[in-house]
Amino acid sequence: MEILYLLIPVSVVLVFLIGAVFWWSVRSGQFDDMEGPGYRILMDDDKAKPD
Amino acid sequence: MNTGNCYHCGQHVPADVDLSVNIGDRPRAMCCAGCQAVAQAIADNGLADYYRNRDALPDQPREALPAVLDGLKLYDHADFQKSFVRDLGENEREASLILEGITCAACIWLNEQHLSRLPGVIGADLNYATRRARVRWDERRIKLSDILAAIAAIGYRAYPYDAAKSEELARKERRGALWRVFVAGFGMMQVMMYAIPVYLAGEGDMAPDVEQLMRWASLALTLPVVFYSAAPFFRGAWRDLKLRRAGMDTPVALGVGAAFAASVWATVTASGEVYFDSVTMFVFFLLGGRFLEMTARQHAVGVTEALAKLMPAFADRVSAYPLDRFCERVIAADLRPGDVVVVKPGATIPADGRVLEGVSCANEALLTGESAPVSKRPGSAVTGGAVNIESPLYIRVEQVGEATRLSAIVRLMERAAMEKPRIVELADRIAGHFILALLVIAVAVAVAWWFIDPSKALWITVSVLVVTCPCALSLATPVALTVAGGAMARAGLLVTRSHAIETLARATHFVFDKTGTLTSGRMKLLDAMPLGALDRERCLSLAAALEQASEHPIGAALRLAAGAEIWALDALASDPGCGVSALLSGKRVRLGQLRYVGSLHGQPLPETGAAFCGSGDTAIALGDETGWLALFRIGDEVRPEAAGMVASLRAEGRHVVLLTGDSAAVAQKVARILGVDEVVAGVSPQGKHDYVTRLQAGGAVVAMVGDGVNDAPVLAQAQVSVAMGGGSQLARTQADLILLSENLRHLQKGVAVARRSLGVIRQNLVWSFAYNFVALPLAMFGFITPWMAGIGMSGSSLLVVVNSLRLQKNEQKNGQKNGQEYPRNTEQQSGER
């Protein structure tokens, strides 16, 4: 059971880490547009201009 | 360099930095380029007074610039004030503000009290649902910036109201609240993970140091919940404390604080019980409830905001109208009376005006509640905010900006929203006493349980504090009234006074003025009786031809009713007060009073004719030298929907009275058509006033319905007044309710909504009282744990809000039902036109 002494603090750290990552991802607008990026990947933007 | 600190932000200036700005004729040291730029901008803008006046340093150098540009002093500039400050008198000003940081009904009270105690402030009204404030002050004694500073001093922020800002604030508030809920929920789940093993473990299953470790882990996870998620509660309680009063947040903050502090103590000393799971759980439930309530509230107040957004931002102005149709796009606010604009189909009319060219119809549903489009032709008045439907219209602008009908409507709605009705004040006062009593009870409970079972004393006290918070009580009335006001506005009945809904629902007597209220106020041909050789249609067209140049309403009524037959008339002449005469192929014909026409040929009126004229309406005759040709009866037409409304009012057991200055015969006839049995006819304006006073002396609650212009005294005397809102007098009307659509069916609907909202308020109050009185003993005897208390309290508030929202839902359902009736109603209306 000694492993608990490691696991419990790790779980606390993980909670804060996950919280922080989620906060950052919301802040940086990753949840603002849930559809656009999915389509963007399908668009060809590296084609040369038709001459 | 006289000091080692930055003149702008107060931080230490590093040794290797040498920056300065000239402020007040002296160079001032700056710690960094950022501060220098900001300070320079301030000095350049002539705002160096900021440094003389400030009594605290800016929080962060980076925020200093916007803070100054937003700066309070700026609000005193007349140019800046133009958009949101109105002059009421010589020195009296009124501003529309929006407040940030309003979390509960108590905040409203706090701000109102605080502001009204400032010298020079004449009045301050706040609305909980919209978070908007209307402040009136005397310009000689206090400046707007002082008022804003006073608001800031108690922890709120005020901005001039504008719709975009309001929306942004709402979004920010929602996002912040959601984060708080998320943190609390996340913390709750994790803390529960550490709490469950401790609950499940038998005696001796778990080593004491492992349990202690779990406690520390729980403590770590509860910290953000208490200090971030629950922060609004603590801030609110602190504010209340500073003002030596008890608010809604006080019990909650006490409960959370006490439970958390005790748990921390238990953790540090490794003794006693911990309540981290309870704390997180009940913060989560409280915040969750508050979040849902906020969403519902924001949803409910959309009406005024929707109206304010109706006016388009741009307009197409035709500068050289009749000559050149070229249109340029201008900002709608730049339009001036006299400008000509073109409104394309589907576009919104940018200002009040009159149609010059084009035939179309306009949808005025949001302005009047009338869902059927209204036809527009040259000469028709159009209202800004209505949507043009069919084809382009050229419109000459008559009123712009604040003078438009839409602005008047919005202002009236705001006035209603700002006032606090008596019943709401009463509920607030009761809630205030309730909290004080609650705190006393909580202390008693804590002491009692300390002697019975010290291990339970804490959480029982916390439960008592939380479960009985009277939030539901103080929300019960205002939320219902706000929702009802919105529902009525959508039905075309504008509430301009806060007490109107309640009083309308309680009214025992509905007193109607006749002309312009139960009747349309327009003269109309009611009947025609041919007496001579010509048939009805030809008589009518002849009469209309005789009246072709007349401005008299009777002439207009005849022209409206007549066909298109053309008569060759000579020597058309009018004898004022009698009628008109002309020569028809050499023979004289007359139209007008019976005596005037009779004197032309000297024949007596046939018996059928005498009966025809005896009904009380205006009767006019048409005759030539040989005898009578026709009789016309012209009168004020009864509104088609009036009878249905009278019947429904009577079915509800209310007295309907017809109170008019017209003759008894006319009044009796209208009363007969409508089924009104109480008629008071031939009374002067003073007589009307006396009549209403007499009714009131007998205990009646009088609702007076009038056209709003001619019967102002009697409208003011009645407990609740309804004015017809079709005219241009809208801005000046003092009535409590305005029937924008002039459709009495909407009044009937409004009365129904008012009655229902009174019922909802009653349910809300009964529920919140019952909840508190049941929950209190349960909590006192230890049947309710803190997390249950959290659910109970937020649940009770939420129920009140959801119950009030039903008013909106019901109205929509009724709207759909009535929607089937609309087409019929519209046909009648378009027939009129």
CSV table of C-alpha atoms in Angstrom, one decimal, chain B residues 130-405:
chain,number,residue,atom,x,y,z
B,130,THR,CA,-31.6,43.5,-17.0
B,131,ARG,CA,-28.9,44.8,-14.6
B,132,ARG,CA,-29.7,48.3,-15.8
B,133,ALA,CA,-29.7,51.4,-13.7
B,134,ARG,CA,-31.4,54.7,-14.3
B,135,VAL,CA,-29.8,57.4,-12.3
B,136,ARG,CA,-31.1,61.0,-12.0
B,137,TRP,CA,-29.0,63.7,-10.5
B,138,ASP,CA,-28.6,67.4,-10.1
B,139,GLU,CA,-25.7,68.6,-12.3
B,140,ARG,CA,-24.8,71.5,-10.0
B,141,ARG,CA,-24.2,69.2,-7.0
B,142,ILE,CA,-22.7,66.1,-8.3
B,143,LYS,CA,-20.9,64.9,-11.4
B,144,LEU,CA,-21.6,61.7,-13.3
B,145,SER,CA,-18.0,60.6,-12.7
B,146,ASP,CA,-18.6,60.9,-8.9
B,147,ILE,CA,-21.6,58.7,-9.2
B,148,LEU,CA,-19.7,56.1,-11.2
B,149,ALA,CA,-16.9,56.3,-8.7
B,150,ALA,CA,-19.3,55.7,-5.9
B,151,ILE,CA,-20.6,52.6,-7.6
B,152,ALA,CA,-17.0,51.4,-8.1
B,153,ALA,CA,-16.3,52.0,-4.4
B,154,ILE,CA,-18.8,49.4,-3.4
B,155,GLY,CA,-17.4,46.8,-5.8
B,156,TYR,CA,-19.5,47.2,-8.9
B,157,ARG,CA,-18.8,48.7,-12.2
B,158,ALA,CA,-21.1,50.9,-14.3
B,159,TYR,CA,-21.0,51.5,-18.0
B,160,PRO,CA,-23.2,53.7,-20.1
B,161,TYR,CA,-25.8,51.4,-21.5
B,162,ASP,CA,-25.7,50.3,-25.1
B,163,ALA,CA,-27.0,47.1,-26.5
B,164,ALA,CA,-23.7,45.7,-27.7
B,165,LYS,CA,-22.0,46.3,-24.4
B,166,SER,CA,-24.9,44.7,-22.6
B,167,GLU,CA,-24.6,41.6,-24.8
B,168,GLU,CA,-20.8,41.4,-24.2
B,169,LEU,CA,-21.3,41.7,-20.5
B,170,ALA,CA,-23.9,39.0,-20.5
B,171,ARG,CA,-21.5,36.8,-22.4
B,172,LYS,CA,-18.7,37.5,-20.1
B,173,GLU,CA,-20.8,36.9,-17.1
B,174,ARG,CA,-22.0,33.6,-18.5
B,175,ARG,CA,-18.5,32.5,-19.3
B,176,GLY,CA,-17.2,33.4,-15.9
B,177,ALA,CA,-20.1,31.6,-14.2
B,178,LEU,CA,-19.6,28.5,-16.4
B,179,TRP,CA,-16.0,28.3,-15.4
B,180,ARG,CA,-16.9,28.6,-11.7
B,181,VAL,CA,-19.4,25.7,-12.1
B,182,PHE,CA,-16.8,23.7,-14.0
B,183,VAL,CA,-14.1,24.1,-11.4
B,184,ALA,CA,-16.6,23.3,-8.6
B,185,GLY,CA,-17.9,20.3,-10.4
B,186,PHE,CA,-14.4,19.0,-11.2
B,187,GLY,CA,-13.2,19.6,-7.7
B,188,MET,CA,-16.3,17.9,-6.3
B,189,MET,CA,-15.7,14.7,-8.3
B,190,GLN,CA,-12.1,14.5,-7.3
B,191,VAL,CA,-12.7,15.2,-3.6
B,192,MET,CA,-15.4,12.5,-3.6
B,193,MET,CA,-12.8,10.0,-4.9
B,194,TYR,CA,-10.8,10.6,-1.7
B,195,ALA,CA,-13.8,10.7,0.5
B,196,ILE,CA,-15.4,7.5,-0.6
B,197,PRO,CA,-12.6,5.1,0.6
B,198,VAL,CA,-12.7,6.8,4.0
B,199,TYR,CA,-16.5,6.2,4.2
B,200,LEU,CA,-16.3,2.7,3.1
B,201,ALA,CA,-13.3,1.6,5.1
B,202,GLY,CA,-14.0,-0.3,8.3
B,203,GLU,CA,-12.4,0.4,11.6
B,204,GLY,CA,-8.7,-0.1,11.2
B,205,ASP,CA,-8.8,-0.9,7.5
B,206,MET,CA,-7.0,2.3,6.6
B,207,ALA,CA,-3.7,3.4,8.1
B,208,PRO,CA,-4.1,6.8,9.8
B,209,ASP,CA,-1.3,8.3,7.7
B,210,VAL,CA,-3.0,7.2,4.5
B,211,GLU,CA,-6.2,8.8,5.7
B,212,GLN,CA,-4.3,11.9,6.6
B,213,LEU,CA,-2.8,12.0,3.1
B,214,MET,CA,-6.2,11.8,1.6
B,215,ARG,CA,-7.3,14.7,3.7
B,216,TRP,CA,-4.4,16.8,2.5
B,217,ALA,CA,-5.2,15.8,-1.1
B,218,SER,CA,-8.9,16.8,-0.5
B,219,LEU,CA,-7.8,20.1,1.0
B,220,ALA,CA,-5.6,20.8,-2.1
B,221,LEU,CA,-8.5,20.2,-4.4
B,222,THR,CA,-11.0,22.2,-2.3
B,223,LEU,CA,-8.9,25.3,-2.3
B,224,PRO,CA,-9.7,26.4,-5.9
B,225,VAL,CA,-13.4,25.5,-5.3
B,226,VAL,CA,-13.6,27.7,-2.2
B,227,PHE,CA,-11.3,30.5,-3.4
B,228,TYR,CA,-12.3,30.7,-7.0
B,229,SER,CA,-15.7,29.1,-7.5
B,230,ALA,CA,-17.2,30.4,-4.2
B,231,ALA,CA,-15.6,33.8,-4.4
B,232,PRO,CA,-18.8,35.6,-5.5
B,233,PHE,CA,-20.4,34.5,-2.3
B,234,PHE,CA,-17.6,35.8,-0.1
B,235,ARG,CA,-17.4,39.0,-2.0
B,236,GLY,CA,-21.1,39.6,-1.6
B,237,ALA,CA,-21.0,38.8,2.1
B,238,TRP,CA,-18.0,41.0,2.6
B,239,ARG,CA,-19.8,43.9,0.9
B,240,ASP,CA,-22.8,43.3,3.1
B,241,LEU,CA,-20.7,43.2,6.2
B,242,LYS,CA,-19.0,46.5,5.4
B,243,LEU,CA,-22.4,48.1,5.1
B,244,ARG,CA,-23.5,46.4,8.3
B,245,ARG,CA,-26.4,44.5,6.8
B,246,ALA,CA,-27.3,40.9,6.0
B,247,GLY,CA,-27.8,39.9,2.4
B,248,MET,CA,-28.5,36.7,0.5
B,249,ASP,CA,-24.8,35.8,0.4
B,250,THR,CA,-24.2,36.1,4.1
B,251,PRO,CA,-25.6,32.8,5.2
B,252,VAL,CA,-24.0,30.9,2.3
B,253,ALA,CA,-20.6,32.5,2.8
B,254,LEU,CA,-20.8,31.8,6.5
B,255,GLY,CA,-21.7,28.2,5.9
B,256,VAL,CA,-19.0,27.6,3.3
B,257,GLY,CA,-16.4,29.4,5.3
B,258,ALA,CA,-17.2,27.7,8.6
B,259,ALA,CA,-17.2,24.2,7.1
B,260,PHE,CA,-14.0,24.9,5.2
B,261,ALA,CA,-12.2,26.4,8.1
B,262,ALA,CA,-13.2,23.6,10.4
B,263,SER,CA,-12.0,21.0,7.9
B,264,VAL,CA,-8.7,22.8,7.4
B,265,TRP,CA,-8.2,22.9,11.2
B,266,ALA,CA,-9.1,19.1,11.4
B,267,THR,CA,-6.6,18.4,8.6
B,268,VAL,CA,-3.7,20.4,10.1
B,269,THR,CA,-4.2,19.0,13.6
B,270,ALA,CA,-5.1,15.5,12.4
B,271,SER,CA,-8.2,15.4,14.5
B,272,GLY,CA,-11.9,15.6,14.2
B,273,GLU,CA,-14.0,15.5,11.0
B,274,VAL,CA,-13.4,16.9,7.5
B,275,TYR,CA,-16.2,18.2,5.3
B,276,PHE,CA,-14.4,18.8,2.1
B,277,ASP,CA,-16.8,16.7,0.1
B,278,SER,CA,-19.8,18.6,1.5
B,279,VAL,CA,-18.2,22.0,0.8
B,280,THR,CA,-17.3,21.2,-2.8
B,281,MET,CA,-20.6,19.5,-3.5
B,282,PHE,CA,-22.7,22.3,-2.2
B,283,VAL,CA,-20.8,25.0,-3.8
B,284,PHE,CA,-21.3,23.1,-7.1
B,285,PHE,CA,-25.0,22.8,-6.6
B,286,LEU,CA,-25.4,26.5,-5.6
B,287,LEU,CA,-23.4,27.7,-8.6
B,288,GLY,CA,-25.1,25.3,-10.9
B,289,GLY,CA,-28.5,26.6,-9.8
B,290,ARG,CA,-27.4,30.2,-10.1
B,291,PHE,CA,-26.1,29.5,-13.6
B,292,LEU,CA,-29.3,28.0,-14.8
B,293,GLU,CA,-31.2,30.9,-13.2
B,294,MET,CA,-29.0,33.4,-15.0
B,295,THR,CA,-29.5,31.7,-18.3
B,296,ALA,CA,-33.2,31.8,-17.9
B,297,ARG,CA,-33.1,35.4,-16.8
B,298,GLN,CA,-31.1,36.5,-19.8
B,299,HIS,CA,-33.5,34.6,-22.0
B,300,ALA,CA,-36.4,36.3,-20.5
B,301,VAL,CA,-35.4,39.9,-20.8
B,302,GLY,CA,-34.7,39.8,-24.6
B,303,VAL,CA,-37.7,41.9,-25.6
B,304,THR,CA,-36.4,45.4,-24.9
B,305,GLU,CA,-33.0,44.5,-26.3
B,306,ALA,CA,-34.6,43.0,-29.4
B,307,LEU,CA,-36.6,46.3,-29.9
B,308,ALA,CA,-33.5,48.4,-29.4
B,309,LYS,CA,-31.8,46.5,-32.1
B,310,LEU,CA,-34.6,46.8,-34.6
B,311,MET,CA,-33.4,50.1,-36.1
B,312,PRO,CA,-31.0,49.4,-38.9
B,313,ALA,CA,-27.5,50.8,-38.8
B,314,PHE,CA,-27.6,52.0,-42.4
B,315,ALA,CA,-30.0,53.7,-44.7
B,316,ASP,CA,-30.2,54.4,-48.4
B,317,ARG,CA,-30.6,58.1,-48.9
B,318,VAL,CA,-31.8,59.6,-52.1
B,319,SER,CA,-30.4,63.1,-52.0
B,320,ALA,CA,-31.9,64.5,-55.2
B,321,TYR,CA,-35.1,62.6,-54.9
B,322,PRO,CA,-37.5,63.5,-57.6
B,323,LEU,CA,-34.8,64.3,-60.1
B,324,ASP,CA,-32.4,61.5,-59.6
B,325,ARG,CA,-32.9,58.1,-58.0
B,326,PHE,CA,-29.3,57.6,-57.2
B,327,CYS,CA,-29.0,56.4,-53.6
B,328,GLU,CA,-26.1,56.6,-51.2
B,329,ARG,CA,-25.5,54.5,-48.2
B,330,VAL,CA,-25.4,56.6,-45.0
B,331,ILE,CA,-25.4,55.8,-41.3
B,332,ALA,CA,-29.0,55.8,-40.1
B,333,ALA,CA,-28.2,58.1,-37.2
B,334,ASP,CA,-27.1,60.7,-39.8
B,335,LEU,CA,-30.6,61.0,-41.3
B,336,ARG,CA,-32.4,64.3,-40.8
B,337,PRO,CA,-36.1,65.1,-41.0
B,338,GLY,CA,-36.9,65.9,-44.6
B,339,ASP,CA,-34.4,63.4,-46.1
B,340,VAL,CA,-35.8,60.9,-48.6
B,341,VAL,CA,-34.8,57.3,-48.2
B,342,VAL,CA,-35.5,54.3,-50.3
B,343,VAL,CA,-36.4,51.1,-48.4
B,344,LYS,CA,-35.9,47.9,-50.4
B,345,PRO,CA,-38.2,44.9,-49.9
B,346,GLY,CA,-36.9,42.9,-46.9
B,347,ALA,CA,-35.1,45.9,-45.5
B,348,THR,CA,-36.0,47.7,-42.3
B,349,ILE,CA,-37.4,51.2,-42.4
B,350,PRO,CA,-34.8,53.4,-40.7
B,351,ALA,CA,-36.9,56.2,-39.4
B,352,ASP,CA,-40.5,57.4,-39.0
B,353,GLY,CA,-41.8,59.0,-42.1
B,354,ARG,CA,-44.4,59.1,-44.8
B,355,VAL,CA,-44.5,57.2,-48.0
B,356,LEU,CA,-43.9,59.4,-51.1
B,357,GLU,CA,-43.9,56.7,-53.7
B,358,GLY,CA,-44.5,53.0,-54.0
B,359,VAL,CA,-47.1,50.5,-52.8
B,360,SER,CA,-46.1,47.8,-50.4
B,361,CYS,CA,-46.9,46.4,-47.0
B,362,ALA,CA,-44.9,46.5,-43.9
B,363,ASN,CA,-44.6,44.0,-41.0
B,364,GLU,CA,-44.9,45.9,-37.8
B,365,ALA,CA,-45.3,42.8,-35.6
B,366,LEU,CA,-42.5,43.7,-33.2
B,367,LEU,CA,-43.8,47.2,-32.7
B,368,THR,CA,-47.5,46.6,-32.4
B,369,GLY,CA,-48.0,42.9,-31.8
B,370,GLU,CA,-50.1,42.8,-35.0
B,371,SER,CA,-48.9,39.9,-37.0
B,372,ALA,CA,-50.6,40.7,-40.3
B,373,PRO,CA,-48.7,43.1,-42.6
B,374,VAL,CA,-50.1,46.6,-42.9
B,375,SER,CA,-50.5,48.0,-46.4
B,376,LYS,CA,-48.6,51.1,-47.3
B,377,ARG,CA,-49.3,53.5,-50.1
B,378,PRO,CA,-48.3,57.1,-50.9
B,379,GLY,CA,-49.3,59.2,-47.9
B,380,SER,CA,-49.3,56.4,-45.4
B,381,ALA,CA,-47.2,56.9,-42.2
B,382,VAL,CA,-44.5,54.3,-41.7
B,383,THR,CA,-42.7,53.5,-38.5
B,384,GLY,CA,-39.0,53.0,-38.1
B,385,GLY,CA,-38.2,49.4,-37.2
B,386,ALA,CA,-40.9,47.9,-39.4
B,387,VAL,CA,-39.9,45.7,-42.2
B,388,ASN,CA,-40.9,46.5,-45.8
B,389,ILE,CA,-42.2,43.4,-47.5
B,390,GLU,CA,-43.2,43.7,-51.1
B,391,SER,CA,-41.7,46.4,-53.2
B,392,PRO,CA,-39.4,49.4,-52.8
B,393,LEU,CA,-40.8,52.4,-50.9
B,394,TYR,CA,-39.6,56.0,-51.1
B,395,ILE,CA,-40.1,57.6,-47.8
B,396,ARG,CA,-39.7,61.1,-46.5
B,397,VAL,CA,-38.2,61.0,-43.1
B,398,GLU,CA,-40.2,62.9,-40.4
B,399,GLN,CA,-38.7,61.8,-37.1
B,400,VAL,CA,-35.3,60.4,-36.4
B,401,GLY,CA,-33.3,59.1,-33.4
B,402,GLU,CA,-34.9,59.8,-30.0
B,403,ALA,CA,-38.0,61.3,-31.6
B,404,THR,CA,-39.1,58.1,-33.3
B,405,ARG,CA,-42.0,55.9,-32.2
